[in-house]
């Protein structure tokens, strides 16, 4: 087979072009015959300059002239300052054109010889959908001609332009949902020749252009009247005449969502998506069982989630400078996301992977399901974290200040409030449950892994894994600052240092499962009202460390807290308690996380609580069985 | 192709797959939607020209 193209130009240019062609052909020796083979002018010049030991600039010029002279073979491409040439093994590169007009779908919608029906109502359904979504109904040209809606064209060629005229009368084609000034504008600028054609015989020639009605013009063929409105699956109609940038600006998120769900629902899964990246499934590399086992062993050996780039470098020895690096990285991420043994715990910009059997991050004392219920108040709408700082301000500054409560300090967690959500990254995948972040302490040169649990349904989210740091350097009531860094998954945690102070602070005796006050030295600046010391909140030593499944019931926990921290003002037979909102807030946050708004909701929701200014009074429901011992424990004797 | 027959996310997807594959690396989905709109526009415009 002679696959040598003919080269033009002078003898030198022909020789040079042929030499370049042979080199590029060798480069694509294993390519398909019609696949594009690209090479940059820079690379070619460098090669020839080395071969000929000539000046590179001169060689570049010679190459450019020779290849441009043979532009029938060498297709020039320019990307910024980079110039490259494309050929195929057959000669000039011609993009493949797949003939798909014979597809079944095409034949189904546009049959060559459609079967006749007696009644047009068979085609145009009169039934109304349950939901009144307005959708354009396609009626084949044949049936429209049969129904007399459009004139039949002799020769059997359907009069397609006329469909637009007939369609509004027969089918509920919706007008442009978007502001489509384009169509009327185009109608108004119809050339005079068409206007004259459109005018019926005898129409006065001096008719003003503005008075030309749309309908008469539309009765004749006019390219401007073609239907360019497409309907998205959610019923929104968009006009393809509008520039892409405009459409994206107006419908961007909706278009992306619809497109994403269309790809997910595609039975052929032609394009697969991981995060915000998409690639044809057929071109995504596969990973065998052995590869997956090696990745799993590697993760288990390192003992912490690893980034995809790290996995690729350490296991597959792929270099980021390799041309297929991004494709390989996508393949790894996509394939791992389909494996049940692996879990994606990364964020956008830091794709981390975890596997089964890795050490848990964060406290084991509270189960994830219990913590989700304890922070559920955030999903119920009692999140007041943005009262002092807007989400936009947090997002912009990348800094968030927070006062630690006893529960947060004890279990090393932070509820996933709207304020924290504004600072921390959002999930990359739709079904992502967790993300692993690294929290660094620049004051102590330490860092810890923290697990961010995203909210699901009515269960709240939280950040856990800060137990060691909190216990080593902080106390309840300390003011901490969480800041973003250049890396999307790394944050710094700082606090204001101050000279050593000693106080008797509330601690939880794990062995006895009891709360008590103990002497503690601390070096962090604190909010005095939130400092859980014996002087302010001495009664909290009587607080029972309720089991977690009871603590999730906010009302029950609050009643217990009220009975403990409240000042007894009733009698033994009819006990009543009085406490300030702040006392209740601190007390409630010893047993479970709660916002001030959630506390206000609990107090206002029950008839047992009565407000009196800034204080509340609690009257417990009459107890049926009196238990003297219990009463003694609850401590009417306030010795603090 | 008549715009009435366009099924968003299905019509012209093969062309998009070819284009994506030719690009040689994964693309951002927002960019892909832009390309896809261009493909749909071309399909509809082709019909217009033919008419």
XYZ file of C-alpha atoms in Angstrom:
691
model
C 0.000 0.000 0.000
C 1.439 3.356 -0.955
C 0.788 5.634 1.960
C 3.423 8.209 1.106
C 1.921 11.659 0.511
C 3.336 13.988 -2.099
C 5.269 16.945 -0.817
C 5.528 20.346 -2.426
C 7.950 23.257 -2.292
C 11.533 23.374 -3.401
C 13.744 20.299 -3.184
C 15.046 21.211 0.251
C 11.586 21.864 1.626
C 10.273 18.644 0.165
C 13.114 16.673 1.702
C 12.625 18.340 5.067
C 8.864 17.805 5.014
C 9.327 14.162 4.110
C 11.846 13.704 6.893
C 9.456 15.272 9.413
C 6.659 13.097 8.113
C 8.743 9.945 8.543
C 9.734 10.927 12.080
C 6.154 11.654 13.110
C 4.953 8.502 11.410
C 7.489 6.510 13.406
C 6.273 8.286 16.531
C 2.772 6.993 15.853
C 3.866 3.572 14.610
C 1.317 1.834 16.789
C -1.465 4.339 16.247
C -4.518 3.666 14.154
C -4.116 4.727 10.540
C -6.377 7.734 10.941
C -5.372 8.679 14.495
C -3.842 12.114 14.971
C -0.069 12.247 15.501
C 1.002 15.545 17.038
C 4.416 17.057 17.389
C 5.397 20.539 18.463
C 7.486 22.791 16.288
C 9.792 23.305 19.241
C 10.564 19.601 19.551
C 11.149 19.223 15.825
C 13.412 22.243 15.759
C 15.397 20.957 18.690
C 15.836 17.584 17.024
C 16.917 18.964 13.670
C 19.154 21.599 15.238
C 20.928 18.796 17.093
C 21.169 16.640 14.007
C 22.456 19.347 11.740
C 24.373 21.187 14.436
C 22.713 24.365 13.182
C 21.172 27.374 14.849
C 17.821 26.474 16.326
C 16.092 29.676 15.245
C 17.145 29.110 11.634
C 16.002 25.506 11.745
C 12.685 26.568 13.245
C 12.162 28.999 10.418
C 13.063 26.407 7.774
C 10.761 23.857 9.338
C 7.908 26.293 9.580
C 8.235 27.289 5.913
C 8.558 23.655 4.748
C 5.608 22.419 6.800
C 3.393 25.380 6.006
C 4.138 24.868 2.314
C 2.897 21.305 2.756
C -0.178 22.302 4.700
C -2.209 19.686 2.881
C -0.325 17.084 4.908
C 0.684 18.968 8.043
C -2.201 20.596 9.890
C -0.954 23.483 11.953
C -2.373 23.967 15.469
C -1.650 26.902 17.703
C -2.295 26.940 21.422
C -1.076 30.211 22.807
C 2.542 30.424 21.780
C 2.888 26.695 21.167
C 2.752 25.618 17.565
C 2.250 21.990 16.728
C 1.637 19.992 13.574
C -0.731 17.084 13.156
C -0.612 14.266 10.653
C -1.911 10.741 10.529
C -0.150 7.658 9.313
C -2.064 7.973 6.054
C -0.934 11.549 5.486
C -3.102 14.464 6.457
C -5.163 14.002 9.602
C -8.886 14.005 9.030
C -11.132 13.625 12.083
C -13.224 10.523 11.902
C -16.867 11.027 11.058
C -19.162 8.322 12.261
C -22.127 7.776 10.045
C -25.062 7.230 12.356
C -28.003 8.340 10.291
C -29.012 4.726 9.823
C -29.455 4.229 13.561
C -32.621 2.653 14.816
C -33.479 5.706 16.841
C -33.371 7.843 13.731
C -35.539 5.414 11.798
C -38.002 5.168 14.678
C -38.598 8.881 14.819
C -38.418 9.576 11.128
C -39.661 6.497 9.273
C -39.365 6.511 5.530
C -42.783 4.959 5.018
C -44.888 5.540 8.109
C -48.053 3.522 8.445
C -51.188 5.619 7.979
C -53.751 6.041 10.726
C -57.343 7.079 10.279
C -57.548 9.534 13.086
C -54.937 12.127 14.011
C -56.014 11.897 17.670
C -54.257 8.552 17.763
C -51.018 10.434 17.411
C -51.726 13.556 19.413
C -52.750 12.291 22.810
C -55.472 14.174 24.617
C -54.663 12.764 28.037
C -53.198 15.203 30.492
C -50.206 14.310 32.624
C -50.641 14.129 36.396
C -48.228 17.014 36.798
C -48.774 19.864 34.399
C -45.291 19.988 33.013
C -45.178 21.732 29.707
C -43.343 19.618 27.198
C -43.136 20.026 23.474
C -44.686 17.099 21.643
C -42.992 16.040 18.500
C -45.346 15.208 15.662
C -43.802 13.776 12.586
C -44.070 15.848 9.461
C -45.972 13.071 7.788
C -48.824 13.201 10.307
C -48.974 16.933 10.252
C -49.398 16.796 6.515
C -52.039 14.116 6.913
C -53.929 16.289 9.348
C -53.754 19.221 6.995
C -51.721 21.243 9.435
C -48.928 21.733 6.944
C -49.084 21.696 3.189
C -47.626 18.605 1.561
C -44.653 19.320 -0.659
C -44.713 17.592 -4.018
C -41.994 15.010 -4.275
C -42.421 13.761 -0.778
C -39.871 16.149 0.799
C -41.320 17.268 4.081
C -41.794 20.999 4.429
C -39.813 21.252 7.630
C -39.746 25.022 7.958
C -43.506 25.047 8.078
C -43.588 22.869 11.177
C -42.904 25.853 13.315
C -45.929 27.613 11.966
C -48.226 24.720 12.557
C -46.833 23.595 15.817
C -48.204 26.393 18.013
C -51.691 25.651 16.785
C -51.555 21.934 17.397
C -49.155 21.246 20.198
C -48.292 23.037 23.398
C -44.896 24.290 22.378
C -43.933 26.767 25.020
C -42.594 30.156 24.219
C -39.065 30.923 25.238
C -38.804 30.464 28.961
C -35.615 32.410 28.936
C -35.484 36.001 27.934
C -35.003 35.362 24.265
C -34.745 38.622 22.551
C -32.833 36.879 19.835
C -35.792 35.489 17.942
C -37.800 38.698 17.575
C -34.629 40.546 16.725
C -33.922 38.150 13.941
C -37.454 38.405 12.689
C -37.218 42.136 12.465
C -34.032 41.995 10.442
C -35.404 39.789 7.706
C -34.006 40.997 4.387
C -36.364 42.929 2.171
C -36.297 40.155 -0.402
C -37.999 37.779 1.977
C -40.425 40.459 3.008
C -41.473 40.883 -0.545
C -41.895 37.170 -0.934
C -43.934 37.031 2.185
C -46.303 39.727 1.082
C -49.378 38.431 -0.629
C -50.066 39.605 -4.195
C -51.564 42.985 -4.087
C -50.047 43.953 -0.801
C -48.934 47.581 -0.900
C -45.223 47.733 -1.499
C -44.793 50.767 0.751
C -45.654 48.804 3.857
C -43.403 49.834 6.764
C -40.886 47.212 7.937
C -42.028 47.603 11.576
C -45.585 46.789 10.700
C -44.648 43.466 9.167
C -46.341 41.080 11.509
C -44.515 38.005 12.682
C -47.194 35.609 11.538
C -47.272 36.514 7.848
C -43.492 36.282 7.688
C -43.551 32.978 9.428
C -45.914 31.524 6.910
C -43.070 31.423 4.445
C -39.802 29.655 4.934
C -37.418 31.559 7.121
C -34.304 30.062 8.713
C -34.773 32.303 11.739
C -37.944 30.470 12.692
C -36.371 27.082 13.250
C -37.019 25.680 16.637
C -33.924 25.960 18.756
C -35.591 25.438 22.116
C -34.556 22.282 23.886
C -36.210 20.983 27.010
C -34.177 19.786 29.964
C -35.398 16.769 31.932
C -36.615 19.101 34.676
C -38.886 20.905 32.207
C -36.763 24.029 31.825
C -36.480 25.142 28.240
C -33.374 26.784 26.895
C -32.768 28.472 23.596
C -29.678 27.216 21.826
C -29.462 30.447 19.874
C -28.115 32.129 22.975
C -24.347 32.020 23.531
C -23.038 29.198 25.696
C -21.620 31.658 28.210
C -25.065 33.225 28.688
C -26.718 29.841 29.103
C -24.124 28.742 31.630
C -24.455 31.981 33.542
C -28.209 31.597 33.806
C -28.704 27.844 34.024
C -25.180 26.646 34.876
C -25.857 24.640 38.084
C -29.103 23.234 36.698
C -27.464 22.212 33.412
C -24.570 20.565 35.240
C -26.914 18.669 37.577
C -29.111 17.511 34.716
C -26.084 16.495 32.693
C -24.555 14.686 35.636
C -27.712 12.710 36.330
C -28.084 11.948 32.612
C -24.569 10.497 32.603
C -25.320 8.459 35.719
C -28.511 7.127 34.167
C -26.912 6.332 30.838
C -27.233 2.542 30.530
C -24.056 2.404 28.441
C -22.112 4.499 30.973
C -20.270 6.147 28.134
C -18.925 8.938 30.304
C -18.063 8.391 33.947
C -17.637 11.075 36.532
C -15.493 11.322 39.618
C -15.942 14.516 41.578
C -16.016 17.240 38.963
C -13.999 15.359 36.373
C -15.413 13.283 33.548
C -13.858 10.882 31.086
C -15.057 8.170 28.675
C -15.460 4.893 30.515
C -13.888 2.949 27.675
C -10.655 4.906 28.093
C -10.461 4.497 31.867
C -7.773 2.002 32.900
C -8.805 -1.058 34.850
C -7.163 -2.250 38.030
C -6.883 -5.945 38.737
C -7.341 -7.685 42.042
C -3.623 -7.679 42.558
C -3.408 -3.903 42.095
C -6.232 -3.364 44.544
C -4.606 -5.677 47.070
C -1.339 -3.777 46.780
C -3.137 -0.458 47.330
C -4.956 -1.882 50.333
C -1.765 -3.287 51.853
C -0.051 0.031 51.309
C -2.806 1.957 53.078
C -2.825 -0.488 55.968
C 0.938 -0.248 56.253
C 0.954 3.549 56.366
C -1.909 3.496 58.860
C -3.583 6.623 57.605
C -5.497 7.718 54.507
C -3.239 8.519 51.594
C -3.618 10.807 48.605
C -4.132 9.312 45.171
C -0.953 10.989 43.946
C 1.000 9.308 46.721
C -0.493 5.905 45.911
C 0.353 6.358 42.235
C 3.916 7.401 43.017
C 4.637 4.677 45.559
C 2.841 1.732 43.999
C 2.583 2.384 40.291
C 5.694 4.563 39.905
C 3.864 6.980 37.652
C 5.447 10.333 37.184
C 3.285 13.498 37.040
C 5.251 14.509 33.946
C 3.945 11.498 32.035
C 1.325 12.454 29.484
C -1.194 9.940 30.749
C -0.745 10.873 34.404
C -4.053 12.704 34.822
C -5.888 9.928 33.015
C -4.291 7.334 35.246
C -5.100 9.360 38.334
C -8.718 9.657 37.251
C -8.824 5.909 36.574
C -7.459 5.145 40.032
C -9.945 7.426 41.756
C -12.871 6.229 39.715
C -12.072 2.529 40.070
C -11.439 2.794 43.812
C -14.748 4.613 44.233
C -16.455 1.550 42.757
C -14.769 -0.842 45.189
C -16.498 -1.538 48.476
C -13.214 -2.106 50.302
C -12.112 1.477 49.735
C -13.632 4.685 50.957
C -13.014 8.143 49.610
C -12.169 10.469 52.491
C -10.668 13.357 50.553
C -11.810 16.755 49.449
C -11.527 18.721 46.248
C -7.802 19.164 45.662
C -6.699 16.390 48.034
C -8.141 13.046 47.068
C -7.480 10.777 50.015
C -8.334 7.110 50.201
C -8.980 4.909 53.171
C -9.647 1.192 53.402
C -11.248 -1.274 55.749
C -9.260 -2.145 58.841
C -7.482 1.158 59.260
C -7.196 2.697 62.735
C -10.243 4.743 63.708
C -9.802 8.489 63.983
C -11.349 10.161 67.002
C -13.043 8.991 70.148
C -14.359 5.464 70.455
C -16.341 6.378 73.566
C -19.218 7.730 71.513
C -20.577 5.743 68.602
C -21.006 7.517 65.307
C -24.744 6.897 65.341
C -25.020 8.425 68.821
C -22.932 11.423 67.900
C -25.060 11.918 64.810
C -28.144 12.026 66.988
C -26.528 14.333 69.534
C -25.681 16.832 66.813
C -29.037 16.339 65.130
C -30.286 19.659 66.555
C -28.186 21.396 63.902
C -30.174 19.743 61.138
C -33.404 20.613 62.934
C -32.606 24.286 62.419
C -31.214 25.242 65.826
C -27.869 26.354 64.490
C -27.004 29.852 65.699
C -23.306 29.701 64.864
C -23.597 32.466 62.273
C -25.058 34.968 64.722
C -21.753 36.750 65.236
C -19.936 36.068 61.966
C -21.435 35.551 58.541
C -20.608 32.490 56.462
C -19.293 34.768 53.732
C -16.894 36.447 56.168
C -15.633 33.067 57.384
C -15.243 31.811 53.830
C -13.370 34.930 52.832
C -11.097 35.182 55.852
C -10.622 31.431 56.286
C -10.615 31.855 60.046
C -13.129 30.780 62.661
C -13.063 31.394 66.397
C -14.929 29.152 68.780
C -15.286 28.712 72.543
C -14.905 25.106 73.640
C -17.663 23.558 75.684
C -17.094 20.750 78.148
C -18.534 18.065 75.852
C -16.426 19.224 72.903
C -13.308 19.290 75.073
C -13.986 15.921 76.681
C -14.624 14.044 73.442
C -12.343 16.094 71.162
C -15.114 16.995 68.759
C -16.630 20.091 67.193
C -20.216 20.110 65.895
C -20.495 20.704 62.156
C -22.268 24.026 62.429
C -22.905 26.344 59.515
C -19.899 28.370 60.656
C -17.601 25.348 60.558
C -19.161 24.234 57.287
C -18.255 27.625 55.814
C -14.629 27.045 56.773
C -14.160 23.357 56.095
C -14.371 21.848 52.615
C -17.616 20.398 51.356
C -17.895 16.763 50.224
C -16.583 16.069 46.736
C -18.825 13.089 46.064
C -22.564 13.102 46.496
C -22.590 10.022 48.722
C -19.462 10.926 50.684
C -19.846 10.358 54.424
C -16.508 11.457 55.791
C -13.415 13.468 55.000
C -10.099 13.207 56.771
C -8.395 16.496 57.565
C -5.066 17.261 59.166
C -5.169 19.744 62.015
C -1.798 21.318 62.740
C -0.756 23.192 65.828
C 1.902 25.763 64.939
C 2.298 26.554 68.653
C 3.348 23.017 69.518
C 4.664 21.758 66.159
C 2.267 18.855 66.286
C -0.477 17.676 64.012
C -3.372 15.264 64.268
C -5.745 13.608 61.871
C -9.341 14.642 62.288
C -12.355 13.016 60.768
C -15.098 15.209 59.422
C -18.452 13.467 59.416
C -20.889 15.119 57.069
C -24.547 15.421 58.095
C -26.900 12.784 56.731
C -30.651 13.171 56.831
C -31.681 14.305 60.289
C -28.322 13.401 61.818
C -25.849 16.186 62.314
C -22.215 16.283 61.344
C -19.117 16.791 63.456
C -15.351 16.945 63.426
C -13.606 14.466 65.695
C -10.067 13.433 66.562
C -8.966 16.469 68.570
C -9.216 14.749 71.957
C -5.488 14.514 72.643
C -4.764 18.083 71.632
C -7.666 19.491 73.642
C -6.704 17.552 76.763
C -3.019 18.417 76.514
C -3.275 22.140 75.843
C -6.801 23.421 76.411
C -9.674 23.470 78.882
C -13.431 23.923 78.515
C -14.111 27.616 77.918
C -10.904 28.146 75.935
C -11.095 30.277 72.829
C -9.714 28.411 69.835
C -9.108 29.578 66.281
C -9.338 27.257 63.338
C -7.703 28.556 60.157
C -7.450 27.395 56.594
C -4.061 26.781 54.946
C -2.937 26.584 51.341
C -3.724 22.869 51.322
C -7.464 22.169 51.158
C -7.312 19.389 53.747
C -4.919 20.981 56.229
C -6.046 23.427 58.909
C -4.305 25.054 61.837
C -5.682 25.197 65.352
C -4.391 27.972 67.591
C -5.281 29.559 70.898
C -4.163 32.616 72.814
C -1.490 31.738 75.309
C -1.310 33.335 78.732
C 0.685 32.782 81.950
C -0.092 29.677 83.926
C -3.333 29.714 85.910
C -4.727 27.154 88.284
C -8.328 26.395 88.996
C -10.578 23.584 90.101
C -12.169 22.499 86.871
C -14.784 19.907 85.997
C -13.376 16.590 84.802
C -14.945 13.264 83.992
C -13.653 10.310 85.987
C -13.812 7.601 83.340
C -13.460 4.710 85.769
C -16.187 5.844 88.119
C -18.109 7.461 85.268
C -18.624 10.484 87.519
C -18.027 14.160 87.159
C -15.770 15.820 89.698
C -13.672 18.939 90.191
C -9.895 18.670 90.101
C -6.987 21.098 90.208
C -5.891 21.911 86.674
C -3.173 24.239 85.389
C -3.818 25.910 82.082
C -2.150 28.391 79.775
C -4.954 29.296 77.384
C -7.113 32.406 77.360
C -10.674 31.510 78.363
C -14.152 32.954 78.324
C -14.851 33.329 82.052
C -18.583 32.571 81.673
C -17.843 29.318 79.888
C -15.049 28.224 82.232
C -16.510 25.229 84.068
C -14.847 25.778 87.427
C -16.016 24.854 90.897
C -16.557 28.456 91.883
C -19.192 29.095 89.218
C -20.663 25.675 88.552
C -19.987 23.694 91.725
C -23.316 21.881 91.501
C -22.228 20.178 88.277
C -20.360 17.562 90.327
C -23.785 16.075 91.022
C -24.575 15.802 87.343
C -25.011 12.192 86.324
C -22.983 11.092 83.360
C -26.064 9.832 81.543
C -25.684 7.108 78.937
C -25.421 8.501 75.404
C -28.760 7.094 74.303
C -30.427 9.201 77.019
C -28.398 12.281 76.280
C -29.779 12.415 72.742
C -33.167 13.245 74.273
C -32.618 16.962 74.733
C -35.645 17.549 76.959
C -34.791 14.724 79.382
C -31.177 15.840 79.597
C -32.201 19.443 80.204
C -34.530 18.442 83.044
C -31.706 16.548 84.706
C -29.322 19.466 84.172
C -31.900 21.888 85.590
C -32.407 19.782 88.699
C -28.645 19.703 89.196
C -27.494 23.240 88.461
C -30.712 25.002 89.453
C -31.130 26.634 92.834
C -33.845 24.766 94.789
C -36.620 27.212 95.577
C -39.501 24.842 96.239
C -40.286 22.486 99.060
C -39.390 18.856 99.448
C -42.908 17.853 98.462
C -43.131 20.347 95.601
C -39.601 20.952 94.382
C -38.826 23.869 92.064
C -35.551 25.068 90.664
C -34.269 28.331 89.332
C -31.317 28.818 87.002
C -29.985 31.368 84.544
C -29.859 30.668 80.830
C -26.060 30.684 80.902
C -25.936 28.143 83.745
C -28.262 25.881 81.787
C -26.276 26.358 78.604
C -23.000 25.410 80.263
C -24.644 22.539 82.173
C -26.375 21.126 79.100
C -23.111 21.308 77.150
C -21.469 19.109 79.748
C -23.645 16.203 78.740
C -24.248 16.919 75.083
C -23.560 19.531 72.420
C -26.290 22.159 72.213
C -26.660 25.662 70.849
C -28.290 28.549 72.720
C -31.094 28.443 70.174
C -31.660 24.751 70.852
C -31.700 25.442 74.594
C -34.239 28.229 74.087
C -36.342 25.840 72.022
C -36.256 23.156 74.741
C -37.141 25.671 77.444
C -39.934 27.271 75.462
C -41.349 23.984 74.259
C -42.256 22.600 77.666
C -44.814 23.841 80.197
C -42.514 22.716 83.000
C -40.232 25.695 82.392
C -41.242 29.267 83.129
C -39.266 32.308 82.151
C -38.658 35.162 84.512
C -36.376 37.661 82.831
C -33.008 36.044 82.309
C -33.791 33.209 84.694
C -35.937 30.146 84.282
C -37.936 28.182 86.783
C -38.449 24.462 86.483
C -41.230 22.602 88.213
C -40.714 18.859 87.842
C -43.827 16.780 87.257
C -45.134 15.214 90.487
C -43.244 11.961 91.105
C -45.406 8.938 91.855
C -42.802 7.063 93.840
C -40.783 8.993 96.363
C -37.241 7.832 96.754
C -35.514 9.489 99.696
C -32.083 8.335 98.725
C -32.510 9.781 95.268
C -33.551 13.132 96.696
C -30.535 13.243 98.939
C -28.286 12.633 95.975
C -29.842 15.421 94.010
C -28.477 17.701 96.698
C -30.702 20.234 98.254
C -27.749 20.867 100.496
C -25.726 23.248 98.456
C -22.400 23.379 100.167
C -20.581 25.181 97.372
C -31.761 17.587 13.995
C -34.926 19.262 15.091
C -34.525 20.753 18.552
C -37.769 19.049 19.582
C -36.052 15.713 19.241
C -33.090 16.643 21.371
C -32.859 14.644 24.579
C -30.505 16.448 26.904
C -27.760 14.126 28.060
C -28.378 11.605 25.301
C -28.467 13.318 21.917
C -25.000 13.966 20.606
C -23.355 12.234 23.534
C -21.303 10.035 21.233
C -19.714 13.114 19.701
C -18.920 14.402 23.128
C -17.338 11.064 24.036
C -15.139 11.268 20.943
C -14.160 14.808 21.744
C -13.412 13.938 25.347
C -11.360 10.965 24.363
C -9.420 12.995 21.834
C -8.573 15.536 24.512
C -6.555 12.822 26.238
C -7.374 13.721 29.818
C -10.358 14.115 32.134
C -12.246 17.366 31.792
C -14.149 19.467 34.252
C -17.831 18.714 34.026
C -18.756 22.392 33.656
C -16.477 22.672 30.624
C -17.961 19.475 29.309
C -21.482 20.878 29.539
C -20.331 23.912 27.567
C -18.901 21.632 24.876
C -22.084 19.618 24.902
C -24.217 22.706 24.362
C -21.991 23.582 21.411
C -22.547 20.096 19.974
C -26.309 20.399 20.381
C -26.236 23.833 18.796
C -24.289 22.432 15.842
C -26.787 19.612 15.430
C -29.713 22.003 15.399
C -27.887 24.454 13.163
C -27.090 21.665 10.716
C -30.791 21.030 10.352
C -31.354 24.698 9.812
C -28.757 24.838 7.063
C -30.176 21.772 5.395
C -33.609 23.390 5.386
